[in-house]
Coordinates of C-alpha atoms and ligand atoms in Angstrom, one line a residue:
M292 CA -29.8 5.2 -22.3
Y293 CA -26.8 7.2 -23.7
D294 CA -23.5 5.7 -24.9
V295 CA -21.5 8.3 -23.0
I296 CA -22.3 10.9 -20.4
I297 CA -19.7 13.7 -20.0
V298 CA -19.6 15.7 -16.9
G299 CA -18.1 19.2 -17.5
A300 CA -18.4 21.1 -20.8
R301 CA -15.3 23.2 -21.2
C302 CA -12.2 22.5 -23.3
A303 CA -11.9 18.9 -22.3
G304 CA -15.6 17.9 -22.0
A305 CA -17.0 19.8 -25.0
A306 CA -14.2 18.6 -27.3
T307 CA -14.6 15.0 -26.1
A308 CA -18.4 15.3 -26.6
M309 CA -18.0 16.7 -30.1
L310 CA -15.5 14.0 -31.2
L311 CA -17.6 11.1 -29.7
A312 CA -20.8 12.5 -31.3
R313 CA -19.0 12.8 -34.6
A314 CA -18.0 9.2 -34.2
G315 CA -21.7 8.3 -34.0
H316 CA -22.1 7.8 -30.2
R317 CA -25.1 9.1 -28.4
V318 CA -23.7 11.7 -26.0
L319 CA -25.1 13.7 -23.1
L320 CA -23.0 16.7 -22.0
L321 CA -23.6 18.3 -18.6
D322 CA -22.2 21.3 -16.8
R323 CA -23.3 23.0 -13.6
M324 CA -22.4 26.4 -15.2
S325 CA -24.5 28.4 -17.6
F326 CA -22.8 29.1 -21.0
P327 CA -21.2 31.2 -22.4
S328 CA -19.2 31.9 -19.2
D329 CA -15.6 32.5 -18.2
T330 CA -13.4 30.5 -15.9
L331 CA -10.0 31.2 -14.4
S332 CA -7.4 31.0 -17.2
T333 CA -4.7 33.1 -18.8
L334 CA -6.1 31.7 -22.2
Y335 CA -3.0 30.9 -24.2
I336 CA -3.3 28.0 -26.6
H337 CA -0.1 26.6 -28.2
Q338 CA 0.1 25.8 -31.9
P339 CA -0.8 22.0 -31.5
G340 CA -4.0 23.1 -29.7
V341 CA -4.7 25.7 -32.4
A342 CA -4.2 22.9 -35.0
R343 CA -6.9 20.8 -33.2
L344 CA -9.3 23.8 -33.4
D345 CA -8.5 24.0 -37.1
R346 CA -9.0 20.3 -37.7
W347 CA -12.3 20.4 -35.8
G348 CA -13.6 23.3 -37.9
V349 CA -13.7 25.7 -34.9
L350 CA -10.6 27.9 -35.6
D351 CA -12.2 30.2 -38.1
Q352 CA -15.0 31.0 -35.7
V353 CA -12.5 31.7 -32.9
L354 CA -10.5 34.1 -35.2
A355 CA -13.7 35.7 -36.4
T356 CA -14.3 37.0 -32.8
G357 CA -11.3 39.3 -33.3
C358 CA -8.9 37.0 -31.4
P359 CA -5.5 37.5 -33.0
L360 CA -3.2 34.7 -34.1
I361 CA 0.0 35.2 -32.0
T362 CA 2.9 34.9 -34.4
R363 CA 5.8 36.2 -32.3
I364 CA 7.1 35.0 -28.9
T365 CA 9.6 36.8 -26.8
F366 CA 11.2 35.5 -23.6
H367 CA 13.0 37.9 -21.3
L368 CA 15.3 35.9 -19.1
P369 CA 18.2 36.8 -16.7
G370 CA 20.9 38.1 -19.1
A371 CA 19.1 37.1 -22.3
C372 CA 16.2 38.0 -24.6
L373 CA 15.1 35.3 -27.0
S374 CA 12.6 36.4 -29.6
G375 CA 11.4 34.8 -32.8
P376 CA 8.5 33.8 -35.0
A377 CA 6.2 31.3 -33.4
P378 CA 7.3 28.0 -34.8
A379 CA 4.9 26.5 -37.3
F380 CA 3.0 23.3 -36.5
G381 CA 1.8 22.1 -39.9
S382 CA 0.0 25.0 -41.5
I383 CA -0.5 26.7 -38.1
T384 CA 1.8 29.7 -37.7
G385 CA 0.8 30.9 -34.2
G386 CA -0.9 30.4 -30.9
C387 CA -4.0 32.2 -29.8
A388 CA -5.8 33.3 -26.7
P389 CA -9.6 33.5 -26.9
R390 CA -11.6 34.3 -23.9
R391 CA -12.9 31.1 -22.3
R392 CA -16.5 32.3 -22.7
T393 CA -15.8 32.3 -26.4
L394 CA -13.7 29.1 -26.7
D395 CA -15.8 26.9 -24.5
H396 CA -19.1 28.1 -25.9
L397 CA -17.9 27.5 -29.5
L398 CA -16.8 24.0 -28.6
V399 CA -20.2 23.3 -26.9
Q400 CA -21.9 24.5 -30.1
A401 CA -19.7 22.2 -32.2
A402 CA -20.6 19.3 -29.9
V403 CA -24.4 20.1 -30.2
A404 CA -24.0 20.5 -34.0
A405 CA -22.5 17.0 -34.0
G406 CA -25.5 15.6 -32.2
A407 CA -24.6 15.7 -28.5
E408 CA -27.4 16.8 -26.1
F409 CA -26.2 19.6 -23.8
R410 CA -27.7 20.5 -20.4
P411 CA -26.2 23.6 -18.8
R412 CA -26.9 24.5 -15.1
T413 CA -26.9 20.8 -14.3
T414 CA -24.9 19.6 -11.4
V415 CA -23.9 16.0 -11.1
L416 CA -24.4 14.9 -7.5
D417 CA -23.8 11.2 -7.6
L418 CA -23.0 8.2 -9.8
V419 CA -25.3 5.2 -10.5
W420 CA -23.6 1.8 -10.2
K421 CA -24.4 -1.6 -11.6
D422 CA -22.4 -4.8 -11.0
G423 CA -19.4 -2.8 -9.8
A424 CA -19.3 -0.5 -12.8
V425 CA -20.5 3.1 -13.2
A426 CA -23.7 3.0 -15.1
G427 CA -24.7 6.7 -15.2
V428 CA -25.2 9.8 -13.1
R429 CA -27.7 11.4 -10.7
H430 CA -28.0 15.2 -11.3
G431 CA -30.0 18.0 -9.7
S432 CA -33.0 19.2 -11.6
R433 CA -34.1 22.8 -12.0
R434 CA -37.4 22.0 -10.4
G435 CA -35.8 20.7 -7.2
G436 CA -35.7 16.9 -7.6
Q437 CA -33.0 14.6 -8.9
V438 CA -32.7 13.0 -12.3
V439 CA -31.0 9.7 -13.1
E440 CA -29.4 9.3 -16.6
R441 CA -27.8 6.0 -17.6
A442 CA -24.9 5.4 -20.0
R443 CA -22.4 2.8 -21.0
L444 CA -19.6 5.1 -20.1
T445 CA -19.4 8.2 -17.8
V446 CA -16.5 10.6 -18.5
G447 CA -15.4 13.1 -15.8
A448 CA -14.2 16.3 -17.6
D449 CA -15.1 18.3 -14.5
G450 CA -11.8 19.9 -13.6
R451 CA -9.1 19.5 -11.0
H452 CA -11.6 19.1 -8.1
S453 CA -13.5 16.5 -10.2
T454 CA -16.7 15.1 -8.6
V455 CA -16.5 12.0 -10.8
A456 CA -12.9 11.3 -9.7
R457 CA -14.0 11.7 -6.0
L458 CA -17.0 9.4 -6.4
V459 CA -15.1 6.6 -8.2
R460 CA -12.2 7.2 -5.7
A461 CA -9.7 7.5 -8.5
P462 CA -6.3 7.2 -6.8
Y463 CA -3.5 9.7 -7.5
V464 CA -0.8 8.0 -9.6
R465 CA 1.6 11.0 -9.0
Q466 CA 1.2 14.1 -6.8
D467 CA 3.6 17.0 -6.3
P468 CA 3.4 20.1 -4.1
A469 CA 1.7 23.2 -5.5
L470 CA 4.3 25.8 -6.6
T471 CA 3.0 29.1 -7.9
C472 CA 0.2 31.7 -7.5
F473 CA -1.3 33.5 -10.6
Y474 CA -2.6 37.1 -10.5
Y475 CA -4.0 38.5 -13.8
T476 CA -6.2 41.1 -15.3
Y477 CA -7.0 42.7 -18.7
W478 CA -5.4 45.9 -20.0
S479 CA -6.1 48.2 -23.0
G480 CA -3.6 50.4 -24.7
I481 CA -0.7 47.8 -24.5
P482 CA 1.3 47.6 -27.8
E483 CA 0.7 44.3 -29.6
Q484 CA 4.1 42.6 -29.5
G485 CA 3.0 39.0 -29.6
L486 CA 3.3 36.7 -26.6
R487 CA 5.8 38.2 -24.1
L488 CA 7.1 36.3 -21.2
H489 CA 9.4 37.7 -18.5
F490 CA 11.1 35.4 -16.0
L491 CA 13.0 37.8 -13.9
H492 CA 13.6 38.5 -10.2
G493 CA 12.1 35.2 -9.2
A494 CA 8.7 35.9 -10.8
G495 CA 7.1 35.3 -14.2
T496 CA 5.0 37.7 -16.3
A497 CA 3.0 36.8 -19.4
C498 CA 1.5 39.4 -21.8
V499 CA -1.1 37.6 -23.8
P500 CA -3.0 39.5 -26.6
T501 CA -6.7 38.4 -26.5
Q502 CA -10.0 39.7 -28.0
D503 CA -11.3 43.2 -28.1
G504 CA -7.8 44.8 -28.3
L505 CA -7.1 43.7 -24.7
T506 CA -4.0 42.2 -23.3
L507 CA -4.1 39.8 -20.4
I508 CA -1.2 40.5 -18.2
A509 CA -0.4 37.7 -15.7
L510 CA 2.0 37.5 -12.8
Q511 CA 3.2 34.2 -11.5
F512 CA 5.2 34.0 -8.3
R513 CA 5.9 31.6 -5.4
P514 CA 4.1 33.0 -2.4
D515 CA 5.9 33.0 1.0
G516 CA 2.4 32.6 2.6
P517 CA -1.2 33.8 2.1
V518 CA -1.4 37.3 0.7
A519 CA -4.2 39.4 2.3
P520 CA -6.8 40.5 -0.3
Q521 CA -6.1 44.2 0.2
D522 CA -2.4 43.7 -0.6
R523 CA -2.8 41.8 -3.9
E524 CA -3.3 44.7 -6.3
R525 CA -0.2 46.4 -4.9
L526 CA 1.8 43.2 -5.1
Y527 CA 0.7 42.7 -8.7
Q528 CA 1.5 46.2 -9.8
G529 CA 4.8 46.4 -7.9
R530 CA 6.1 43.0 -9.3
L531 CA 5.1 43.9 -12.9
R532 CA 7.0 47.2 -12.7
R533 CA 10.2 45.2 -11.9
N534 CA 10.3 44.1 -15.5
G535 CA 12.2 47.1 -16.7
E536 CA 11.7 50.7 -17.9
Q537 CA 10.1 49.9 -21.3
F538 CA 7.5 47.7 -19.6
R539 CA 6.9 50.3 -16.9
R540 CA 6.2 52.9 -19.6
Q541 CA 3.8 50.5 -21.4
L542 CA 1.8 50.0 -18.2
A543 CA 1.7 53.7 -17.6
D544 CA 0.3 54.3 -21.1
G545 CA -2.1 51.4 -20.7
R546 CA -5.3 51.1 -18.6
Q547 CA -6.4 48.2 -16.4
E548 CA -9.9 47.3 -17.6
D549 CA -11.0 44.6 -15.1
R550 CA -10.6 43.5 -11.5
L551 CA -7.6 41.4 -10.5
Y552 CA -8.2 37.6 -10.7
C553 CA -6.1 35.6 -8.2
C554 CA -5.5 31.8 -8.1
A555 CA -3.4 29.9 -5.6
D556 CA -5.2 26.6 -6.2
Q557 CA -2.8 24.9 -8.6
P558 CA -2.3 21.2 -7.6
N559 CA 0.1 19.0 -9.6
F560 CA -1.0 15.4 -10.2
F561 CA -1.9 12.5 -12.4
R562 CA -5.0 10.5 -11.3
R563 CA -5.8 7.0 -12.5
A564 CA -7.8 8.0 -15.6
H565 CA -10.1 5.0 -16.1
G566 CA -12.0 2.2 -14.4
P567 CA -15.1 0.1 -15.0
G568 CA -17.7 2.3 -16.8
W569 CA -15.7 5.6 -16.2
A570 CA -12.9 7.7 -17.6
L571 CA -11.3 11.1 -16.8
V572 CA -10.1 13.7 -19.3
G573 CA -8.5 17.1 -19.0
D574 CA -7.7 18.6 -15.6
S575 CA -9.7 15.9 -13.8
A576 CA -7.1 13.3 -15.0
H577 CA -4.0 15.4 -14.9
N578 CA -3.4 18.9 -13.6
K579 CA -0.2 20.9 -13.6
D580 CA 1.0 24.4 -12.8
P581 CA -0.3 26.7 -15.6
I582 CA 3.1 28.4 -16.0
T583 CA 3.8 26.7 -19.3
A584 CA 0.2 27.3 -20.5
R585 CA -0.4 23.7 -21.6
G586 CA -3.7 22.8 -19.9
I587 CA -6.1 23.7 -22.8
T588 CA -3.8 22.3 -25.5
D589 CA -3.4 19.1 -23.4
A590 CA -7.2 18.9 -22.8
F591 CA -7.6 18.9 -26.6
L592 CA -5.0 16.2 -27.1
Q593 CA -6.5 14.1 -24.4
A594 CA -10.0 14.5 -25.8
E595 CA -8.7 13.3 -29.2
M596 CA -6.8 10.4 -27.6
L597 CA -9.9 9.2 -25.7
A598 CA -12.2 9.6 -28.7
D599 CA -9.8 7.7 -30.9
R600 CA -9.7 4.8 -28.4
L601 CA -13.5 4.9 -28.2
S602 CA -14.1 4.7 -31.9
I603 CA -15.6 1.2 -31.3
P604 CA -19.1 0.0 -30.5
L605 CA -19.4 0.6 -26.8
D606 CA -21.8 -2.3 -26.0
D607 CA -19.0 -4.8 -25.0
P608 CA -17.7 -3.7 -21.6
R609 CA -14.5 -5.8 -22.0
E610 CA -13.6 -4.0 -25.2
V611 CA -14.3 -0.6 -23.7
E612 CA -12.1 -1.5 -20.7
A613 CA -9.3 -2.6 -22.9
A614 CA -9.6 0.7 -24.9
L615 CA -9.6 2.7 -21.7
S616 CA -6.6 1.0 -20.3
H617 CA -4.6 2.0 -23.5
Y618 CA -5.9 5.5 -23.0
G619 CA -4.7 5.6 -19.4
R620 CA -1.3 4.3 -20.3
D621 CA -0.9 6.7 -23.2
L622 CA -2.0 9.6 -21.1
L623 CA 0.7 9.0 -18.4
R624 CA 3.4 8.3 -20.9
Q625 CA 2.6 11.2 -23.3
F626 CA 2.1 14.0 -20.7
T627 CA 4.8 13.2 -18.1
P628 CA 7.6 15.1 -19.9
A629 CA 5.5 18.3 -20.1
Y630 CA 4.4 17.8 -16.5
E631 CA 8.0 17.7 -15.3
S632 CA 8.9 20.6 -17.5
A633 CA 6.0 22.7 -15.9
L634 CA 7.2 21.8 -12.4
R635 CA 10.8 22.8 -13.3
T636 CA 9.6 26.2 -14.8
A637 CA 7.3 26.8 -11.9
R638 CA 10.2 26.7 -9.5
L639 CA 11.1 30.1 -11.0
D640 CA 14.7 29.4 -10.4
A641 CA 17.3 30.9 -12.8
D642 CA 19.5 27.8 -12.2
E643 CA 16.9 25.7 -14.0
L644 CA 17.6 27.6 -17.3
P645 CA 19.9 26.0 -20.0
P646 CA 23.5 27.1 -19.3
D647 CA 24.1 27.9 -23.0
L648 CA 21.1 30.3 -23.3
V649 CA 22.9 33.6 -23.0
Q650 CA 25.6 32.6 -25.5
H651 CA 23.0 31.5 -28.1
Q652 CA 20.3 34.0 -27.5
H653 CA 20.7 35.6 -31.0
D654 CA 21.1 32.3 -32.9
P655 CA 17.8 31.8 -34.8
V656 CA 18.2 28.1 -34.9
Y657 CA 18.7 27.9 -31.1
V658 CA 15.7 30.3 -30.5
D659 CA 13.5 28.2 -32.8
R660 CA 14.4 25.0 -30.9
F661 CA 13.7 26.8 -27.6
L662 CA 10.3 28.1 -28.8
R663 CA 9.4 24.6 -30.2
R664 CA 10.1 23.1 -26.8
Y665 CA 7.9 25.8 -25.2
G666 CA 5.0 25.1 -27.6
G667 CA 5.3 21.3 -27.4
I668 CA 6.2 21.1 -31.1
P669 CA 8.3 18.1 -32.1
Ligands
FAD856 C1 -4.9 30.8 -13.2 C2 -4.9 29.8 -14.4 C3 -4.3 30.1 -15.6 C4 -4.3 29.2 -16.6 N1 -3.8 29.6 -17.8 C5 -3.7 28.7 -18.9 C6 -3.2 29.1 -20.1 O1 -2.8 30.2 -20.4 N2 -3.2 28.1 -21.1 C7 -3.7 26.9 -20.9 O2 -3.6 26.0 -21.8 N3 -4.1 26.5 -19.7 C8 -4.2 27.4 -18.7 N4 -4.7 27.0 -17.5 C9 -5.2 25.6 -17.3 C10 -6.5 25.4 -18.1 O3 -7.4 26.5 -17.7 C11 -7.1 24.1 -17.7 O4 -6.1 23.1 -18.0 C12 -8.4 23.8 -18.5 O5 -9.4 24.7 -18.2 C13 -8.9 22.4 -18.2 O6 -10.1 22.2 -18.9 P1 -11.1 21.1 -18.3 O7 -12.2 21.2 -19.3 O8 -10.4 19.9 -18.0 O9 -11.6 21.7 -16.9 P2 -12.4 23.1 -16.5 O10 -12.0 24.2 -17.4 O11 -12.0 23.2 -15.1 O12 -13.9 22.7 -16.7 C14 -14.6 21.8 -15.8 C15 -16.1 22.1 -16.0 O13 -16.7 21.1 -15.2 C16 -17.8 21.6 -14.6 N5 -18.2 20.8 -13.4 C17 -17.4 20.6 -12.3 N6 -18.1 19.8 -11.4 C18 -19.3 19.5 -12.0 C19 -20.4 18.8 -11.5 N7 -20.4 18.1 -10.4 N8 -21.5 18.7 -12.3 C20 -21.5 19.4 -13.5 N9 -20.5 20.1 -14.0 C21 -19.4 20.2 -13.2 C22 -17.4 23.0 -14.2 O14 -18.5 23.9 -14.1 C23 -16.5 23.4 -15.4 O15 -17.2 24.1 -16.4 C24 -4.8 27.9 -16.4 C25 -5.4 27.5 -15.2 C26 -5.4 28.4 -14.2 C27 -6.0 28.0 -12.9

């Protein structure tokens, strides 16, 4: 019998497992994938997320992989260019963008070091119920059968199409239509100029320096309809080249090092995040358009919120339920403003920009405030 079973071992699940294990709980962490492995993501972590990595003792290992701290941010917007140092969050002076196979694996290792048991290549198929509450999971076994594991609490950290959310029938508290599509790939030979974002001609571009001297270049746009696979590369290259002569030259000098990754599956929602014997964290609880790059940072903040609430003995179901209901309320309250901001940005509509932006684009105080809002820094 475990205190907590966590389904999904990426940035939400591994962080939650690490924090709960450090709090002394007996934790089982499961993921259907093998690790280290990548997942769809443009990788950027804002300063508050980097601060969590630092607090958890993982940041030095992330940076030791050659992942640069991103200390300059530039926004190219219609009629304006805002550029400035990444605002500090405590002692953290930049964002960073490690590959997910690095980040998620380091977090899993930290969870295991804290005492969590980790089973990769393990798919949760069903939940076990007792007296109307979730009492554990049923997962596939590598030898072909099924295994039951029991716990006081089961946490779904299994992404936006969460199996746990489906099995507990977690209702949507809020749902909005999907807005953008993301196409991205990795480039070498692009000059390191920090995080660069273009929001021009009804599309967004993000240049994100990551490990191995590579730059992830992402295109975000609102599709008119499905794009045929054979047209995607042309669309990506064509749209990127609309970002001006300097950018066109950089692409011409650079080299595309990987295939194009495409994602149109970006639902926007909050689900009810708790119930008897279960809780949701990360994208399973709350997913939003990735255009503001908040998913990883928010997964860390939610992991911390949930673990803080669960720093109690877990043997009294009423106390656990009270703790979870605080968690659910805090989650909705804390993440709604950033959710609404992501939806506004994802409309890719120049009319959504602040009217005083052009006038103040060279004012360092204004730029700092703008970049703080972007990074979720109070
Ligand atoms: C195209 C794109 C670009 C993005 N760019 C950024 C960005 O730049 N910055 C940012 O902060 N966020 C970004 N995001 C969002 C970010 O990737 C997510 O918010 C983040 O990955 C959520 O982490 P998670 O741990 O909740 O879920 P996930 O990363 O989805 O992990 C869920 C895990 O659960 C496992 N799982 C699922 N079902 C089961 C099951 N039945 N049994 C066992 N295991 C299971 C999966 O294998 C997976 O490993 C982007 C998202 C997309 C789609």
